[in-house]
PDB file of C-alpha atoms in Angstrom:
ATOM      1  CA  MET A 201      23.176 -76.573   7.528  1.00 50.00           C
ATOM      2  CA  SER A 202      19.750 -77.181   9.106  1.00 63.00           C
ATOM      3  CA  ARG A 203      17.730 -75.309   6.491  1.00 73.00           C
ATOM      4  CA  ALA A 204      15.949 -77.438   3.859  1.00 77.00           C
ATOM      5  CA  PHE A 205      15.764 -75.300   0.737  1.00 79.00           C
ATOM      6  CA  PHE A 206      12.867 -75.417  -1.741  1.00 77.00           C
ATOM      7  CA  ALA A 207      10.610 -77.322   0.640  1.00 78.00           C
ATOM      8  CA  GLU A 208       7.933 -74.610   0.472  1.00 78.00           C
ATOM      9  CA  GLU A 209       6.052 -73.048  -2.415  1.00 79.00           C
ATOM     10  CA  LEU A 210       7.384 -69.580  -1.543  1.00 80.00           C
ATOM     11  CA  GLU A 211      11.114 -69.335  -0.785  1.00 82.00           C
ATOM     12  CA  THR A 212      13.410 -66.460   0.158  1.00 87.00           C
ATOM     13  CA  ALA A 213      16.333 -67.997  -1.716  1.00 88.00           C
ATOM     14  CA  ALA A 214      18.978 -66.600  -4.034  1.00 89.00           C
ATOM     15  CA  SER A 215      22.062 -67.991  -5.737  1.00 87.00           C
ATOM     16  CA  TRP A 216      25.564 -67.018  -4.673  1.00 90.00           C
ATOM     17  CA  TRP A 217      29.086 -67.742  -5.795  1.00 86.00           C
ATOM     18  CA  ARG A 218      32.596 -66.908  -4.691  1.00 90.00           C
ATOM     19  CA  ILE A 219      35.791 -66.547  -6.673  1.00 88.00           C
ATOM     20  CA  TYR A 220      39.140 -67.139  -4.949  1.00 91.00           C
ATOM     21  CA  ARG A 221      41.811 -65.676  -7.220  1.00 86.00           C
ATOM     22  CA  GLY A 222      45.410 -66.799  -7.175  1.00 80.00           C
ATOM     23  CA  ASP A 223      46.616 -63.397  -5.967  1.00 76.00           C
ATOM     24  CA  GLY A 224      44.640 -63.741  -2.716  1.00 81.00           C
ATOM     25  CA  VAL A 225      41.619 -61.639  -3.725  1.00 84.00           C
ATOM     26  CA  THR A 226      38.207 -63.149  -2.878  1.00 90.00           C
ATOM     27  CA  LEU A 227      35.081 -61.940  -4.681  1.00 89.00           C
ATOM     28  CA  GLY A 228      31.509 -62.769  -3.710  1.00 91.00           C
ATOM     29  CA  PHE A 229      28.329 -62.292  -5.765  1.00 89.00           C
ATOM     30  CA  THR A 230      24.628 -63.007  -5.404  1.00 90.00           C
ATOM     31  CA  THR A 231      21.580 -62.846  -7.661  1.00 87.00           C
ATOM     32  CA  HIS A 232      19.691 -61.016  -4.898  1.00 90.00           C
ATOM     33  CA  ASP A 233      18.863 -57.326  -5.404  1.00 88.00           C
ATOM     34  CA  ARG A 234      21.038 -56.175  -2.482  1.00 92.00           C
ATOM     35  CA  ASP A 235      24.407 -57.092  -1.013  1.00 93.00           C
ATOM     36  CA  LEU A 236      24.507 -60.014   1.428  1.00 94.00           C
ATOM     37  CA  TYR A 237      27.174 -60.675   4.056  1.00 95.00           C
ATOM     38  CA  PHE A 238      27.621 -64.254   5.257  1.00 94.00           C
ATOM     39  CA  GLY A 239      30.456 -66.689   5.732  1.00 91.00           C
ATOM     40  CA  GLY A 240      32.795 -63.779   6.422  1.00 93.00           C
ATOM     41  CA  ILE A 241      32.493 -62.539   2.809  1.00 94.00           C
ATOM     42  CA  LEU A 242      30.483 -59.683   1.320  1.00 94.00           C
ATOM     43  CA  HIS A 243      28.477 -60.933  -1.660  1.00 93.00           C
ATOM     44  CA  ARG A 244      27.797 -58.076  -4.052  1.00 91.00           C
ATOM     45  CA  ALA A 245      24.430 -57.835  -5.771  1.00 89.00           C
ATOM     46  CA  ALA A 246      24.938 -58.919  -9.388  1.00 80.00           C
ATOM     47  CA  PRO A 247      21.542 -59.720 -10.900  1.00 66.00           C
ATOM     48  CA  GLY A 248      23.053 -59.554 -14.384  1.00 62.00           C
ATOM     49  CA  MET A 249      25.179 -62.635 -13.735  1.00 64.00           C
ATOM     50  CA  LEU A 250      23.436 -65.876 -14.609  1.00 64.00           C
ATOM     51  CA  PRO A 251      24.754 -69.208 -13.322  1.00 62.00           C
ATOM     52  CA  SER A 252      23.672 -72.220 -15.342  1.00 60.00           C
ATOM     53  CA  ALA A 253      22.037 -75.345 -13.979  1.00 57.00           C
ATOM     54  CA  ILE A 254      24.470 -77.599 -12.133  1.00 59.00           C
ATOM     55  CA  ARG A 255      24.157 -81.309 -12.772  1.00 58.00           C
ATOM     56  CA  GLN A 256      25.934 -83.504 -10.243  1.00 57.00           C
ATOM     57  CA  SER A 257      26.362 -87.238 -10.593  1.00 58.00           C
ATOM     58  CA  MET A 258      27.840 -90.137  -8.666  1.00 58.00           C
ATOM     59  CA  ARG A 259      30.162 -90.941 -11.573  1.00 59.00           C
ATOM     60  CA  LEU A 260      33.758 -89.788 -11.830  1.00 55.00           C
ATOM     61  CA  GLU A 261      33.155 -87.584 -14.873  1.00 57.00           C
ATOM     62  CA  ASP A 262      33.541 -83.834 -14.474  1.00 52.00           C
ATOM     63  CA  ASP A 263      30.373 -81.954 -13.428  1.00 53.00           C
ATOM     64  CA  GLU A 264      30.593 -78.912 -15.685  1.00 58.00           C
ATOM     65  CA  ALA A 265      28.837 -75.596 -15.092  1.00 55.00           C
ATOM     66  CA  GLU A 266      28.852 -72.120 -16.616  1.00 54.00           C
ATOM     67  CA  VAL A 267      28.383 -68.518 -15.506  1.00 57.00           C
ATOM     68  CA  GLU A 268      27.539 -65.653 -17.853  1.00 53.00           C
ATOM     69  CA  GLY A 269      27.087 -61.943 -17.277  1.00 50.00           C
ATOM     70  CA  ALA A 270      27.752 -58.394 -18.362  1.00 49.00           C
ATOM     71  CA  LEU A 271      31.115 -56.724 -17.865  1.00 41.00           C
ATOM     72  CA  ALA A 272      29.431 -54.019 -15.842  1.00 47.00           C
ATOM     73  CA  HIS A 273      30.452 -55.013 -12.334  1.00 58.00           C
ATOM     74  CA  ASP A 274      33.350 -53.000 -10.961  1.00 63.00           C
ATOM     75  CA  THR A 275      35.059 -56.135  -9.613  1.00 70.00           C
ATOM     76  CA  ILE A 276      35.190 -57.985 -12.960  1.00 73.00           C
ATOM     77  CA  ARG A 277      36.843 -55.820 -15.582  1.00 73.00           C
ATOM     78  CA  ALA A 278      37.849 -56.613 -19.144  1.00 73.00           C
ATOM     79  CA  GLN A 279      41.507 -55.767 -18.475  1.00 73.00           C
ATOM     80  CA  ASP A 280      41.589 -58.121 -15.484  1.00 75.00           C
ATOM     81  CA  ILE A 281      40.298 -60.957 -17.656  1.00 76.00           C
ATOM     82  CA  ALA A 282      42.863 -60.161 -20.354  1.00 72.00           C
ATOM     83  CA  ALA A 283      45.625 -60.115 -17.732  1.00 70.00           C
ATOM     84  CA  GLY A 284      44.674 -63.618 -16.600  1.00 74.00           C
ATOM     85  CA  GLN A 285      43.793 -62.679 -13.032  1.00 77.00           C
ATOM     86  CA  PHE A 286      40.914 -65.157 -13.042  1.00 80.00           C
ATOM     87  CA  ASP A 287      42.753 -68.040 -14.709  1.00 80.00           C
ATOM     88  CA  GLY A 288      42.513 -71.169 -12.579  1.00 81.00           C
ATOM     89  CA  ALA A 289      40.698 -69.346  -9.778  1.00 85.00           C
ATOM     90  CA  ARG A 290      38.829 -71.552  -7.311  1.00 87.00           C
ATOM     91  CA  MET A 291      35.070 -71.096  -7.301  1.00 85.00           C
ATOM     92  CA  GLU A 292      32.181 -72.044  -5.019  1.00 87.00           C
ATOM     93  CA  SER A 293      28.471 -71.729  -5.747  1.00 85.00           C
ATOM     94  CA  GLY A 294      25.341 -72.379  -3.748  1.00 87.00           C
ATOM     95  CA  VAL A 295      22.046 -71.084  -2.417  1.00 90.00           C
ATOM     96  CA  VAL A 296      21.346 -68.629   0.422  1.00 92.00           C
ATOM     97  CA  ASP A 297      18.253 -67.553   2.324  1.00 91.00           C
ATOM     98  CA  TRP A 298      18.443 -63.780   1.920  1.00 91.00           C
ATOM     99  CA  ASP A 299      16.251 -63.327   5.004  1.00 89.00           C
ATOM    100  CA  THR A 300      18.077 -65.526   7.546  1.00 90.00           C
ATOM    101  CA  LEU A 301      21.406 -65.813   5.639  1.00 91.00           C
ATOM    102  CA  GLU A 302      21.423 -69.592   6.031  1.00 90.00           C
ATOM    103  CA  HIS A 303      23.369 -70.928   3.087  1.00 91.00           C
ATOM    104  CA  ALA A 304      24.630 -74.096   1.469  1.00 89.00           C
ATOM    105  CA  CYS A 305      27.447 -74.777  -0.993  1.00 88.00           C
ATOM    106  CA  LEU A 306      26.298 -76.874  -3.953  1.00 83.00           C
ATOM    107  CA  TYR A 307      29.288 -76.742  -6.279  1.00 81.00           C
ATOM    108  CA  THR A 308      33.055 -76.465  -5.854  1.00 82.00           C
ATOM    109  CA  GLY A 309      35.483 -76.216  -8.716  1.00 81.00           C
ATOM    110  CA  SER A 310      37.734 -73.875 -10.644  1.00 83.00           C
ATOM    111  CA  ILE A 311      37.529 -71.586 -13.654  1.00 81.00           C
ATOM    112  CA  ASP A 312      38.631 -73.607 -16.672  1.00 75.00           C
ATOM    113  CA  ALA A 313      38.167 -70.859 -19.273  1.00 71.00           C
ATOM    114  CA  LEU A 314      37.051 -67.241 -19.153  1.00 73.00           C
ATOM    115  CA  THR A 315      36.048 -65.438 -22.338  1.00 72.00           C
ATOM    116  CA  GLN A 316      34.738 -61.978 -23.175  1.00 71.00           C
ATOM    117  CA  ASP A 317      32.764 -60.732 -26.160  1.00 70.00           C
ATOM    118  CA  SER A 318      30.870 -57.494 -26.845  1.00 68.00           C
ATOM    119  CA  GLY A 319      30.761 -56.361 -23.242  1.00 65.00           C
ATOM    120  CA  THR A 320      29.823 -59.746 -21.781  1.00 69.00           C
ATOM    121  CA  PHE A 321      31.845 -62.527 -20.225  1.00 69.00           C
ATOM    122  CA  GLY A 322      31.424 -66.265 -19.927  1.00 71.00           C
ATOM    123  CA  ALA A 323      33.135 -68.636 -17.508  1.00 72.00           C
ATOM    124  CA  ARG A 324      33.316 -72.385 -17.979  1.00 74.00           C
ATOM    125  CA  LEU A 325      33.848 -74.196 -14.692  1.00 75.00           C
ATOM    126  CA  ARG A 326      35.378 -77.556 -13.907  1.00 76.00           C
ATOM    127  CA  SER A 327      34.454 -79.423 -10.759  1.00 72.00           C
ATOM    128  CA  ALA A 328      36.869 -80.832  -8.207  1.00 71.00           C
ATOM    129  CA  LYS A 329      36.278 -84.297  -9.692  1.00 70.00           C
ATOM    130  CA  ALA A 330      38.170 -83.202 -12.804  1.00 69.00           C
ATOM    131  CA  ASP A 331      41.385 -83.493 -10.773  1.00 71.00           C
ATOM    132  CA  LEU A 332      40.910 -87.261 -10.894  1.00 74.00           C
ATOM    133  CA  ASP A 333      41.710 -87.122 -14.623  1.00 72.00           C
ATOM    134  CA  VAL A 334      45.161 -85.654 -13.965  1.00 74.00           C
ATOM    135  CA  ASP A 335      47.930 -88.203 -14.439  1.00 74.00           C
ATOM    136  CA  PRO A 336      50.323 -87.730 -11.479  1.00 77.00           C
ATOM    137  CA  VAL A 337      53.051 -89.944 -12.964  1.00 78.00           C
ATOM    138  CA  PRO A 338      55.953 -87.805 -14.262  1.00 77.00           C
ATOM    139  CA  ARG A 339      57.311 -88.428 -17.767  1.00 81.00           C
ATOM    140  CA  THR A 340      60.995 -88.601 -18.572  1.00 84.00           C
ATOM    141  CA  SER A 341      62.521 -85.440 -19.994  1.00 88.00           C
ATOM    142  CA  PRO A 342      66.034 -84.116 -20.608  1.00 90.00           C
ATOM    143  CA  GLY A 343      65.131 -80.878 -18.814  1.00 93.00           C
ATOM    144  CA  CYS A 344      64.238 -80.449 -15.155  1.00 95.00           C
ATOM    145  CA  ARG A 345      60.532 -80.887 -14.415  1.00 93.00           C
ATOM    146  CA  ALA A 346      60.630 -79.108 -11.049  1.00 93.00           C
ATOM    147  CA  ARG A 347      59.601 -75.494 -10.628  1.00 93.00           C
ATOM    148  CA  PHE A 348      62.608 -73.325  -9.842  1.00 95.00           C
ATOM    149  CA  CYS A 349      62.864 -72.916  -6.049  1.00 94.00           C
ATOM    150  CA  GLY A 350      59.794 -75.130  -5.695  1.00 92.00           C
ATOM    151  CA  PRO A 351      59.166 -78.719  -4.580  1.00 93.00           C
ATOM    152  CA  GLY A 352      61.806 -81.038  -5.994  1.00 93.00           C
ATOM    153  CA  CYS A 353      64.220 -78.207  -6.729  1.00 95.00           C
ATOM    154  CA  ASN A 354      64.446 -77.474  -2.990  1.00 94.00           C
ATOM    155  CA  LEU A 355      66.440 -74.258  -3.393  1.00 95.00           C
ATOM    156  CA  SER A 356      65.453 -71.289  -1.262  1.00 95.00           C
ATOM    157  CA  ALA A 357      64.032 -68.429  -3.329  1.00 94.00           C
ATOM    158  CA  SER A 358      65.528 -65.735  -1.069  1.00 94.00           C
ATOM    159  CA  PRO A 359      69.042 -65.605  -2.607  1.00 95.00           C
ATOM    160  CA  PHE A 360      67.544 -65.298  -6.093  1.00 96.00           C
ATOM    161  CA  THR A 361      64.850 -62.714  -5.290  1.00 96.00           C
ATOM    162  CA  THR A 362      65.328 -58.961  -5.246  1.00 95.00           C
ATOM    163  CA  ARG A 363      63.348 -55.733  -5.323  1.00 95.00           C
ATOM    164  CA  ALA A 364      63.830 -53.430  -8.274  1.00 94.00           C
ATOM    165  CA  VAL A 365      62.651 -50.004  -9.433  1.00 94.00           C
ATOM    166  CA  LEU A 366      60.855 -49.580 -12.742  1.00 94.00           C
ATOM    167  CA  ILE A 367      62.586 -47.407 -15.344  1.00 94.00           C
ATOM    168  CA  GLU A 368      60.040 -47.539 -18.158  1.00 93.00           C
ATOM    169  CA  VAL A 369      57.286 -49.656 -19.722  1.00 92.00           C
ATOM    170  CA  ASP A 370      56.846 -50.274 -23.449  1.00 90.00           C
ATOM    171  CA  THR A 371      53.237 -51.415 -23.814  1.00 87.00           C
ATOM    172  CA  MET A 372      53.633 -51.888 -27.575  1.00 89.00           C
ATOM    173  CA  ARG A 373      56.296 -54.546 -27.043  1.00 90.00           C
ATOM    174  CA  ASN A 374      54.880 -55.599 -23.676  1.00 91.00           C
ATOM    175  CA  CYS A 375      58.230 -54.984 -22.004  1.00 93.00           C
ATOM    176  CA  ALA A 376      59.265 -53.498 -18.675  1.00 94.00           C
ATOM    177  CA  ARG A 377      62.788 -52.261 -17.926  1.00 94.00           C
ATOM    178  CA  PHE A 378      64.197 -52.237 -14.399  1.00 94.00           C
ATOM    179  CA  ASP A 379      67.324 -51.023 -12.669  1.00 89.00           C
ATOM    180  CA  VAL A 380      69.046 -54.396 -12.199  1.00 89.00           C
ATOM    181  CA  GLY A 381      72.678 -55.369 -12.571  1.00 85.00           C
ATOM    182  CA  ASN A 382      72.518 -58.398 -14.882  1.00 90.00           C
ATOM    183  CA  PRO A 383      69.142 -58.699 -16.632  1.00 92.00           C
ATOM    184  CA  GLU A 384      70.066 -62.041 -18.232  1.00 93.00           C
ATOM    185  CA  LEU A 385      69.850 -63.732 -14.833  1.00 94.00           C
ATOM    186  CA  TYR A 386      66.096 -63.122 -14.873  1.00 95.00           C
ATOM    187  CA  ARG A 387      65.370 -64.821 -18.197  1.00 94.00           C
ATOM    188  CA  GLN A 388      62.558 -67.366 -17.608  1.00 95.00           C
ATOM    189  CA  GLY A 389      62.095 -65.862 -14.159  1.00 95.00           C
ATOM    190  CA  GLU A 390      59.139 -64.114 -12.537  1.00 95.00           C
ATOM    191  CA  LEU A 391      58.097 -60.533 -11.855  1.00 94.00           C
ATOM    192  CA  ARG A 392      55.466 -59.264  -9.432  1.00 92.00           C
ATOM    193  CA  PHE A 393      54.571 -55.591  -9.206  1.00 92.00           C
ATOM    194  CA  ILE A 394      54.203 -54.043  -5.747  1.00 91.00           C
ATOM    195  CA  ASP A 395      52.865 -50.722  -7.050  1.00 89.00           C
ATOM    196  CA  GLY A 396      51.007 -49.625 -10.137  1.00 87.00           C
ATOM    197  CA  PRO A 397      47.854 -50.665 -12.009  1.00 86.00           C
ATOM    198  CA  GLN A 398      48.753 -54.364 -11.955  1.00 85.00           C
ATOM    199  CA  ALA A 399      50.055 -54.642  -8.407  1.00 84.00           C
ATOM    200  CA  GLY A 400      49.994 -58.186  -7.074  1.00 81.00           C
ATOM    201  CA  ILE A 401      49.972 -59.887 -10.478  1.00 84.00           C
ATOM    202  CA  THR A 402      52.788 -62.341 -11.216  1.00 87.00           C
ATOM    203  CA  PHE A 403      54.274 -62.261 -14.725  1.00 91.00           C
ATOM    204  CA  ALA A 404      56.610 -64.765 -16.341  1.00 93.00           C
ATOM    205  CA  ILE A 405      59.671 -63.261 -18.023  1.00 95.00           C
ATOM    206  CA  ILE A 406      59.805 -64.944 -21.426  1.00 94.00           C
ATOM    207  CA  ALA A 407      62.607 -62.910 -23.035  1.00 94.00           C
ATOM    208  CA  VAL A 408      65.250 -60.313 -22.199  1.00 93.00           C
ATOM    209  CA  ASP A 409      66.542 -57.661 -24.623  1.00 88.00           C
ATOM    210  CA  GLU A 410      67.517 -53.995 -24.742  1.00 84.00           C
ATOM    211  CA  ALA A 411      63.889 -52.987 -24.110  1.00 81.00           C
ATOM    212  CA  GLY A 412      63.845 -54.893 -20.828  1.00 90.00           C
ATOM    213  CA  PHE A 413      61.838 -57.922 -19.776  1.00 95.00           C
ATOM    214  CA  GLU A 414      59.222 -59.234 -22.199  1.00 94.00           C
ATOM    215  CA  LEU A 415      56.283 -60.537 -20.158  1.00 93.00           C
ATOM    216  CA  ASP A 416      53.757 -63.286 -20.802  1.00 90.00           C
ATOM    217  CA  ARG A 417      50.693 -61.210 -19.865  1.00 86.00           C
ATOM    218  CA  PRO A 418      49.622 -57.884 -21.366  1.00 86.00           C
ATOM    219  CA  LEU A 419      50.535 -54.680 -19.561  1.00 88.00           C
ATOM    220  CA  TYR A 420      47.808 -52.074 -19.242  1.00 84.00           C
ATOM    221  CA  GLY A 421      47.116 -48.864 -17.370  1.00 83.00           C
ATOM    222  CA  GLU A 422      49.206 -45.797 -16.617  1.00 87.00           C
ATOM    223  CA  TRP A 423      52.855 -46.521 -15.764  1.00 91.00           C
ATOM    224  CA  GLN A 424      55.467 -44.219 -14.353  1.00 91.00           C
ATOM    225  CA  ALA A 425      59.103 -44.580 -13.401  1.00 92.00           C
ATOM    226  CA  GLY A 426      59.849 -45.410  -9.781  1.00 92.00           C
ATOM    227  CA  LEU A 427      57.244 -48.134  -9.274  1.00 94.00           C
ATOM    228  CA  ARG A 428      58.506 -51.144  -7.348  1.00 94.00           C
ATOM    229  CA  ALA A 429      58.496 -54.831  -8.228  1.00 94.00           C
ATOM    230  CA  VAL A 430      59.831 -58.131  -6.912  1.00 95.00           C
ATOM    231  CA  LEU A 431      62.048 -60.038  -9.359  1.00 96.00           C
ATOM    232  CA  ARG A 432      63.074 -63.661  -9.127  1.00 96.00           C
ATOM    233  CA  GLN A 433      65.822 -65.129 -11.256  1.00 96.00           C
ATOM    234  CA  GLY A 434      65.062 -67.852 -13.784  1.00 95.00           C
ATOM    235  CA  CYS A 435      66.475 -71.236 -14.737  1.00 95.00           C
ATOM    236  CA  ASP A 436      66.701 -72.802 -18.201  1.00 94.00           C
ATOM    237  CA  ARG A 437      66.187 -76.274 -16.656  1.00 94.00           C
ATOM    238  CA  THR A 438      69.396 -77.796 -18.056  1.00 95.00           C
ATOM    239  CA  ILE A 439      71.778 -79.980 -16.079  1.00 95.00           C
ATOM    240  CA  ALA A 440      74.669 -77.666 -17.013  1.00 95.00           C
ATOM    241  CA  THR A 441      73.001 -74.625 -15.444  1.00 95.00           C
ATOM    242  CA  CYS A 442      71.835 -76.612 -12.434  1.00 96.00           C
ATOM    243  CA  THR A 443      75.417 -77.772 -11.819  1.00 95.00           C
ATOM    244  CA  SER A 444      77.508 -74.700 -12.604  1.00 95.00           C
ATOM    245  CA  ARG A 445      75.219 -71.869 -11.521  1.00 95.00           C
ATOM    246  CA  PHE A 446      73.191 -73.353  -8.677  1.00 95.00           C
ATOM    247  CA  ALA A 447      75.291 -76.369  -7.526  1.00 95.00           C
ATOM    248  CA  ASN A 448      72.031 -78.292  -7.243  1.00 96.00           C
ATOM    249  CA  ALA A 449      72.550 -81.261  -9.557  1.00 95.00           C
ATOM    250  CA  ILE A 450      71.618 -83.659  -6.759  1.00 95.00           C
ATOM    251  CA  ASN A 451      68.034 -82.356  -6.983  1.00 96.00           C
ATOM    252  CA  PHE A 452      67.845 -82.224 -10.793  1.00 96.00           C
ATOM    253  CA  GLN A 453      64.437 -83.611 -11.756  1.00 94.00           C
ATOM    254  CA  GLY A 454      65.258 -84.812 -15.266  1.00 92.00           C
ATOM    255  CA  GLU A 455      67.125 -87.420 -17.294  1.00 90.00           C
ATOM    256  CA  PRO A 456      69.698 -85.448 -19.317  1.00 90.00           C
ATOM    257  CA  HIS A 457      71.558 -88.522 -20.604  1.00 87.00           C
ATOM    258  CA  LEU A 458      68.541 -90.648 -21.526  1.00 83.00           C
ATOM    259  CA  PRO A 459      68.359 -91.180 -25.334  1.00 79.00           C
ATOM    260  CA  GLY A 460      65.483 -89.387 -27.021  1.00 71.00           C
ATOM    261  CA  SER A 461      62.802 -90.755 -29.321  1.00 72.00           C
ATOM    262  CA  ASP A 462      65.056 -90.145 -32.338  1.00 71.00           C
ATOM    263  CA  LEU A 463      66.940 -93.270 -31.268  1.00 70.00           C
ATOM    264  CA  LEU A 464      64.034 -95.330 -32.646  1.00 68.00           C
ATOM    265  CA  ALA A 465      64.672 -93.963 -36.143  1.00 72.00           C
ATOM    266  CA  GLN A 466      68.319 -94.988 -36.202  1.00 71.00           C
ATOM    267  CA  TYR A 467      69.485 -98.061 -38.089  1.00 68.00           C
ATOM    268  CA  PRO A 468      72.871 -99.617 -38.859  1.00 70.00           C
ATOM    269  CA  GLN A 469      75.011 -97.764 -41.373  1.00 69.00           C
ATOM    270  CA  PRO A 470      77.520 -99.589 -43.591  1.00 67.00           C
ATOM    271  CA  ARG A 471      81.111 -98.534 -43.048  1.00 61.00           C
TER     272      ARG A 471
END
């Protein structure tokens, strides 16, 4: 960037920010009164969104920031917030010359919390420095700490993934029923809709009963039979399941035979 911003008394500058959601959708906004296209992204005019002042320091503490606005923009909807589509999304913010489109990124982080109240939303951001507070050392646990079919587990997801057709949705119980052979295999698994109002969103299957799969995020919109989804089987993270069902005990990321903390409360008993 060769442009020195705020060096003159009169500037053609506006704020901008980008949201990179986990489902691959990228949203761009600007406080200017018209849309701006730069960096390969269209930044929609959103004068009702107000980013707070960003204070950056040389210390290792997190540089927090906030964004507030009205739930009036067609790309940020109340149901999307409730469905968790913005949870953990990566975010960039900076300044742009709306005349020449020269721009600079001043802040990089992620959305730590997103709230909504009376038609408005508020986003609390955490900077990239906050990752330095994460303890990377794993703790002992009787269950497997690896994500099923992820790093450490090392199983391929293909044999445990299938496409299924939706039979019905019970929004009152937040359940979806599919045409699958053995639903119990998908307990603690994942579901991603290909069609429908929540296409592209990944749900965790937290329970299985006669109503179908109970999901961790709310279902909304109009549903109809025949919609498609991708289902991936689940794992209860026990050594017994890892051995008998998946034959993957060599990659089990846990300590199933390590005594628990209740051992500290034991004392000799007279016989």
